Coordinates of C-alpha atoms in Angstrom, one line a residue:
X1 CA 122.4 112.0 19.1
X2 CA 125.2 109.9 20.8
X3 CA 124.1 107.3 23.3
X4 CA 124.9 108.5 26.8
X5 CA 124.3 107.6 30.4
X6 CA 121.9 110.1 31.8
X7 CA 123.4 109.8 35.2
X8 CA 126.8 110.6 33.6
X9 CA 125.2 113.5 31.7
X10 CA 124.2 115.1 34.9
X11 CA 127.2 114.1 36.7
X12 CA 125.3 112.4 39.5
X13 CA 125.4 108.9 40.9
X14 CA 122.4 106.4 40.1
X15 CA 121.5 106.7 43.8
X16 CA 121.1 110.5 43.6
X17 CA 118.0 112.0 45.3
X18 CA 115.4 114.2 43.3
X19 CA 116.9 117.4 44.8
X20 CA 120.4 116.5 43.9
X21 CA 119.3 115.7 40.3
X22 CA 117.4 119.0 40.1
X23 CA 120.4 121.0 41.5
X24 CA 122.9 119.3 39.1
X25 CA 120.4 120.0 36.2
X26 CA 120.1 123.7 37.0
X27 CA 123.9 124.2 37.2
X28 CA 124.5 122.5 33.9
X29 CA 121.5 124.0 32.1
X30 CA 122.7 127.5 33.2
X31 CA 126.2 126.7 32.0
X32 CA 125.3 125.2 28.5
X33 CA 122.2 127.3 27.8
X34 CA 122.4 128.5 24.0
X35 CA 121.7 132.1 25.1
X36 CA 124.8 132.0 27.3
X37 CA 126.9 130.3 24.5
X38 CA 125.8 132.4 21.2
X39 CA 129.1 131.5 19.4
X40 CA 129.3 127.8 20.4
X41 CA 127.0 125.7 18.1
X42 CA 127.7 122.6 20.2
X43 CA 126.1 124.2 23.2
X44 CA 122.6 123.8 21.9
X45 CA 123.2 119.9 21.5
X46 CA 124.7 119.7 24.9
X47 CA 121.8 121.7 26.4
X48 CA 119.2 119.4 24.6
X49 CA 121.1 116.4 26.1
X50 CA 121.0 117.8 29.6
X51 CA 117.3 118.5 29.3
X52 CA 116.5 115.0 28.0
X53 CA 118.5 113.5 30.9
X54 CA 116.6 115.7 33.4
X55 CA 113.3 114.9 31.9
X56 CA 113.8 111.2 32.4
X57 CA 115.6 111.2 35.8
X58 CA 113.2 113.7 37.4
X59 CA 110.1 111.7 36.5
X60 CA 109.6 108.9 39.0
X61 CA 107.9 106.4 36.5
X62 CA 110.5 107.2 33.7
X63 CA 113.4 106.8 36.0
X64 CA 112.1 103.5 37.1
X65 CA 111.8 102.1 33.6
X66 CA 115.1 103.7 32.7
X67 CA 117.0 102.1 35.7
X68 CA 115.3 98.7 34.8
X69 CA 116.7 98.6 31.3
X70 CA 120.0 100.1 32.5
X71 CA 120.3 97.1 34.8
X72 CA 119.5 94.6 32.0
X73 CA 122.6 95.8 30.2
X74 CA 120.7 97.7 27.5
X75 CA 122.8 100.8 27.9
X76 CA 126.0 99.3 27.9
X77 CA 125.3 97.1 25.0
X78 CA 124.1 99.9 22.9
X79 CA 126.6 102.4 23.8
X80 CA 129.4 100.2 22.6
X81 CA 127.1 99.2 19.5
X82 CA 127.1 95.6 20.5
X83 CA 130.7 95.1 21.2
X84 CA 130.4 94.2 24.8
X85 CA 128.6 91.0 23.6
X86 CA 131.1 90.4 20.9
X87 CA 128.4 91.0 18.1
X88 CA 127.9 93.8 15.6
X89 CA 124.7 95.4 15.0
X90 CA 122.7 93.3 12.6
X91 CA 120.1 94.5 10.2
X92 CA 118.7 90.9 10.0
X93 CA 117.0 88.7 12.6
X94 CA 117.9 89.2 16.3
X95 CA 119.6 86.7 18.5
X96 CA 117.9 83.3 18.8
X97 CA 115.5 83.5 21.6
X98 CA 115.6 87.3 22.0
X99 CA 112.6 89.4 21.9
X100 CA 112.8 92.3 19.5
X101 CA 111.6 95.6 20.7
X102 CA 110.4 98.5 18.6
X103 CA 110.2 102.1 19.9
X104 CA 106.7 102.5 18.8
X105 CA 105.6 99.2 20.2
X106 CA 106.6 100.2 23.7
X107 CA 104.7 103.6 23.9
X108 CA 101.9 102.0 25.9
X109 CA 104.4 101.0 28.5
X110 CA 105.9 104.5 28.8
X111 CA 109.3 103.2 27.5
X112 CA 109.0 104.4 23.8
X113 CA 110.1 108.1 24.8
X114 CA 112.9 106.9 27.0
X115 CA 114.4 104.6 24.3
X116 CA 114.1 107.4 21.9
X117 CA 115.9 109.8 24.0
X118 CA 118.6 107.2 24.9
X119 CA 119.2 105.9 21.5
X120 CA 118.3 108.7 19.1
X121 CA 115.4 109.6 17.0
X122 CA 113.4 106.6 16.0
X123 CA 111.9 106.3 12.3
X124 CA 108.2 107.0 12.4
X125 CA 106.0 105.7 9.8
X126 CA 103.9 108.9 9.7
X127 CA 107.1 111.1 9.5
X128 CA 105.8 113.2 12.3
X129 CA 108.2 115.5 13.8
X130 CA 109.8 114.7 17.2
X131 CA 108.5 116.1 20.6
X132 CA 110.9 118.7 22.2
X133 CA 111.3 119.6 25.8
X134 CA 112.7 122.8 27.1
X135 CA 113.1 124.5 30.5
X136 CA 112.1 128.2 30.4
X137 CA 112.7 130.8 33.2
X138 CA 110.0 133.0 33.9
X139 CA 110.2 136.4 36.0
X140 CA 108.2 136.1 39.1
X141 CA 105.6 138.6 38.1
X142 CA 104.8 137.2 34.8
X143 CA 104.5 133.8 36.6
X144 CA 102.1 135.2 39.2
X145 CA 100.0 137.3 37.0
X146 CA 100.3 135.5 33.6
X147 CA 101.6 136.8 30.4
X148 CA 103.6 136.1 27.4
X149 CA 107.4 135.6 27.0
X150 CA 109.5 135.2 24.0
X151 CA 111.6 131.9 24.0
X152 CA 114.4 131.1 21.4
X153 CA 114.9 127.4 20.9
X154 CA 117.2 125.3 18.8
X155 CA 115.4 123.2 16.4
X156 CA 116.1 120.8 13.4
X157 CA 114.5 121.7 10.2
X158 CA 114.5 119.8 6.9
X159 CA 117.4 121.1 4.6
X160 CA 116.0 123.5 2.1
X161 CA 118.9 122.7 -0.3
X162 CA 118.2 118.9 -0.7
X163 CA 114.6 119.0 0.6
X164 CA 115.5 116.4 3.4
X165 CA 117.1 113.9 1.0
X166 CA 120.8 114.5 2.0
X167 CA 121.9 114.4 -1.5
X168 CA 123.8 117.0 -3.6
X169 CA 121.9 118.3 -6.8
X170 CA 122.1 115.5 -9.5
X171 CA 123.3 112.8 -7.1
X172 CA 121.8 109.4 -6.8
X173 CA 120.2 107.7 -3.8
X174 CA 121.6 104.1 -3.3
X175 CA 120.5 101.4 -1.0
X176 CA 122.1 101.6 2.4
X177 CA 124.8 98.7 2.6
X178 CA 124.5 98.6 6.5
X179 CA 120.7 98.2 6.8
X180 CA 120.0 96.9 3.3
X181 CA 117.3 99.6 3.0
X182 CA 115.5 98.7 6.1
X183 CA 116.5 101.9 7.9
X184 CA 117.0 100.3 11.2
X185 CA 119.7 97.9 12.7
X186 CA 119.0 95.5 15.7
X187 CA 121.3 95.3 18.7
X188 CA 121.1 92.0 20.8
X189 CA 122.0 91.9 24.4
X190 CA 121.3 89.8 27.3
X191 CA 118.2 87.8 25.8
X192 CA 116.5 90.6 24.1
X193 CA 117.1 92.9 21.0
X194 CA 116.1 96.5 20.2
X195 CA 116.0 98.1 16.8
X196 CA 117.2 101.7 16.3
X197 CA 117.8 103.8 13.3
X198 CA 120.6 102.9 11.2
X199 CA 123.6 105.2 12.0
X200 CA 125.0 105.1 8.5
X201 CA 121.7 106.2 6.7
X202 CA 120.2 107.9 9.6
X203 CA 117.1 105.8 9.2
X204 CA 116.5 106.6 5.6
X205 CA 117.4 103.4 4.0
X206 CA 119.2 105.3 1.3
X207 CA 122.6 106.9 1.0
X208 CA 123.5 109.6 -1.6
X209 CA 126.2 109.1 -4.0
X210 CA 127.3 112.6 -3.1
X211 CA 126.1 114.4 0.1
X212 CA 124.4 117.7 0.1
X213 CA 127.1 120.5 0.6
X214 CA 124.7 122.5 3.0
X215 CA 123.7 119.6 5.5
X216 CA 126.6 117.2 4.7
X217 CA 124.2 114.6 3.9
X218 CA 122.1 114.7 7.1
X219 CA 119.1 116.1 5.2
X220 CA 118.5 118.4 8.3
X221 CA 120.0 121.5 9.7
X222 CA 120.0 123.1 13.2
X223 CA 118.6 126.6 13.4
X224 CA 117.0 128.9 16.0
X225 CA 113.2 129.5 16.3
X226 CA 111.6 132.1 18.4
X227 CA 108.0 131.6 19.7
X228 CA 105.8 133.5 22.1
X229 CA 104.8 131.4 25.1
X230 CA 101.7 132.0 27.2
X231 CA 102.4 131.7 30.9
X232 CA 99.2 130.9 32.9
X233 CA 98.7 132.9 36.1
X234 CA 99.8 131.4 39.4
X235 CA 102.5 129.4 37.5
X236 CA 104.8 127.5 39.9
X237 CA 108.3 126.0 39.1
X238 CA 107.8 122.5 37.6
X239 CA 104.5 123.3 35.9
X240 CA 104.4 122.0 32.3
X241 CA 102.5 122.9 29.2
X242 CA 102.3 121.0 25.8
X243 CA 102.2 123.2 22.7
X244 CA 100.9 121.3 19.7
X245 CA 102.9 121.6 16.5
X246 CA 105.7 123.7 18.0
X247 CA 108.3 120.9 18.2
X248 CA 110.6 119.5 15.6
X249 CA 109.6 119.9 11.9
X250 CA 108.0 116.8 10.2
X251 CA 109.6 115.0 7.2
X252 CA 108.3 115.2 3.8
X253 CA 105.7 117.9 4.9
X254 CA 104.3 115.7 7.8
X255 CA 102.9 117.4 10.9
X256 CA 105.4 119.0 13.3
X257 CA 105.9 117.5 16.7
X258 CA 104.9 119.2 20.0
X259 CA 106.8 121.2 22.4
X260 CA 106.8 120.5 26.1
X261 CA 107.7 123.6 28.2
X262 CA 108.7 123.2 31.9
X263 CA 108.6 126.5 33.7
X264 CA 111.2 127.7 36.3
X265 CA 110.0 130.7 38.2
X266 CA 112.7 133.3 39.2
X267 CA 112.8 134.5 42.7
X268 CA 111.7 138.1 43.6
X269 CA 113.6 140.3 46.0
X270 CA 110.3 141.6 47.8
X271 CA 107.5 139.0 47.1
X272 CA 107.3 135.3 48.0
X273 CA 104.6 132.8 47.4
X274 CA 102.6 130.9 50.0
X275 CA 100.0 128.9 47.9
X276 CA 97.8 131.7 46.5
X277 CA 99.1 134.1 49.0
X278 CA 101.9 136.7 48.5
X279 CA 104.1 137.4 51.4
X280 CA 106.5 140.3 51.9
X281 CA 108.5 142.0 54.7
X282 CA 108.5 145.7 55.4
X283 CA 110.8 147.3 57.9
X284 CA 109.7 150.0 60.4
X285 CA 111.7 151.7 63.2
X286 CA 111.0 151.2 66.9
X287 CA 109.2 154.6 67.2
X288 CA 106.8 153.6 64.4
X289 CA 106.2 150.3 66.1
X290 CA 105.7 151.9 69.4
X291 CA 103.4 154.9 68.5
X292 CA 101.8 153.3 65.3
X293 CA 102.1 154.7 61.8
X294 CA 100.8 154.5 58.1
X295 CA 102.8 152.6 55.5
X296 CA 102.5 152.6 51.8
X297 CA 103.0 149.0 50.7
X298 CA 103.9 148.0 47.2
X299 CA 101.5 145.3 45.5
X300 CA 102.4 142.9 42.7
X301 CA 100.7 145.0 39.9
X302 CA 102.8 148.0 40.8
X303 CA 100.3 150.0 42.9
X304 CA 100.6 151.1 46.5
X305 CA 98.2 150.6 49.3
X306 CA 98.2 152.4 52.7
X307 CA 98.4 150.1 55.7
X308 CA 97.7 151.2 59.1
X309 CA 100.2 149.9 61.8
X310 CA 98.7 150.3 65.3
X311 CA 100.7 151.3 68.4
X312 CA 102.5 148.6 70.1
X313 CA 103.1 146.5 67.1
X314 CA 105.5 143.6 67.7
X315 CA 108.3 142.3 65.4
X316 CA 107.1 139.6 63.0
X317 CA 103.3 140.6 63.2
X318 CA 101.5 140.0 59.9
X319 CA 98.8 142.1 58.3
X320 CA 96.5 140.8 55.7
X321 CA 95.5 142.9 52.7
X322 CA 92.6 141.1 51.2
X323 CA 92.3 140.2 47.6
X324 CA 95.8 141.2 46.5
X325 CA 97.3 137.7 46.2
X326 CA 97.3 135.3 43.2
X327 CA 94.0 134.1 41.4
X328 CA 93.5 130.6 40.1
X329 CA 90.5 128.5 39.3
X330 CA 88.1 131.2 40.7
X331 CA 90.1 131.5 44.0
X332 CA 91.8 134.6 45.1
X333 CA 94.7 134.8 47.5
X334 CA 95.7 137.7 49.9
X335 CA 98.9 139.8 50.4
X336 CA 100.5 139.0 53.7
X337 CA 102.9 141.9 55.2
X338 CA 105.1 140.9 57.9
X339 CA 106.6 143.7 60.0
X340 CA 110.3 143.9 60.9
X341 CA 111.3 146.4 63.7
X342 CA 114.6 147.9 63.0
X343 CA 116.6 149.3 66.0
X344 CA 119.4 151.9 65.2
X345 CA 123.0 150.8 66.0
X346 CA 123.9 154.3 67.3
X347 CA 121.9 157.4 68.2
X348 CA 122.8 160.9 69.4
X349 CA 123.6 161.4 73.1
X350 CA 120.5 163.6 73.5
X351 CA 118.2 161.0 72.1
X352 CA 119.8 158.3 74.1
X353 CA 119.3 160.2 77.4
X354 CA 115.7 160.8 76.5
X355 CA 115.3 157.2 75.8
X356 CA 116.6 156.4 79.2
X357 CA 114.3 158.7 80.9
X358 CA 111.4 157.2 79.1
X359 CA 112.5 153.7 80.3
X360 CA 112.9 154.8 83.8
X361 CA 109.3 156.4 83.8
X362 CA 107.8 153.2 82.3
X363 CA 109.7 151.1 84.8
X364 CA 111.8 149.3 82.0
X365 CA 114.9 147.9 83.2
X366 CA 118.0 148.1 80.9

C-alpha cells in the first residue's frame, strides 16, 4: 500500500475535531464503498485506505502516537523513500547514532499497528495473516434486537496459480538485489531509522525470474469474501467486535488474521434510542386530545399495543409502555410514546362556527 498522510486521505487538517473526522470518513466511505463501485477494482483499495485512516485518527491514543511520529519527520521521510534526507533506503545498517525500529518491537507501545498501516504490511515471522478493519452499516431494528447480516469484504488471498511464490511455472527464485534477501529495507530520518518490507520483493527476499501471469508476481490476489456477522442486541454506532480468523489469509498455510468490525447504525423513521429506551412520536388531532381516545401504537417487534389517551392530553406528553425497549445485560428498557397534537389548517364553516360556540361557552378568548 502506498504511504499516505492520513489527514490528507480524509481531506481534513491535522487540527480537525473528532466530529469533523467522523463526518469526512462517512462521506468518503459512502463514495468509495465497493458495493457502490462494483466495476471499479481500485475502489476497494481506496475504501481500505480510508478505513485505516479513520481507524487511527478516530482513536485518541493512536492519533496521539501518529501525530508524534509525524512531527518527528517519519511520514515525510518515508513518503519520499528517504529522498528528503538525501539518502536512499538501505538494506544494511541504519545511520550512525540512529535507533532502528521494527514494527513488531513496537507492538507493546501501541505503535506497531500504526506503522503497519502507514508503511504497508510488515513481514511477520509466523506468516500470520493481517488484521482487517471494516465499517458495517446495520439496520436500526437489527441493531436493537440483534441478528445476523451478510457482509462482503475485499480481502487478499494467496495466489492459487503460484501458491504465493509470485513465480511463473518453471521460473527460478533469485535473491532480491535491493534487500539482499533480507526482505526489509531501512529508512533513516532525523536520528532514528525504521525498517519496512522491501518494495521490490514485497518482503519475500526473493524475486522470480519470470512473474506469475495471474498475480503479476505479487503472490497474492484481491477477491471478495462474504461472511455472516452476528450483531449483538442493543448495538450502538461505534460498537466494535473482533472476529478471530476472518481477516487476511496467512502465508504458507499459516493462521488467518482477525477482522475488526465497527458498526454504524442506520436511523429509523419512527423509533429513536435513549439508552435502553425507545422513543417515538404519535400524532393525534385536537378532538382526540380534548376528549381522549385509544391508539394502536407500533412496537419494535412489529406488534401493536393499545394505548389509552386520557381527556385533556397536552402536546408533548409522554406515555410509558413498560418492557418494550431494548434489552442488555439483564436490563430491559421501555417504549416512550410522545403525543403530538395536530391542528387542521382549514375546516368547514359549520365546524368552525360550532368551535366558536364552544369557545364562548367555555369562556375561551380567541
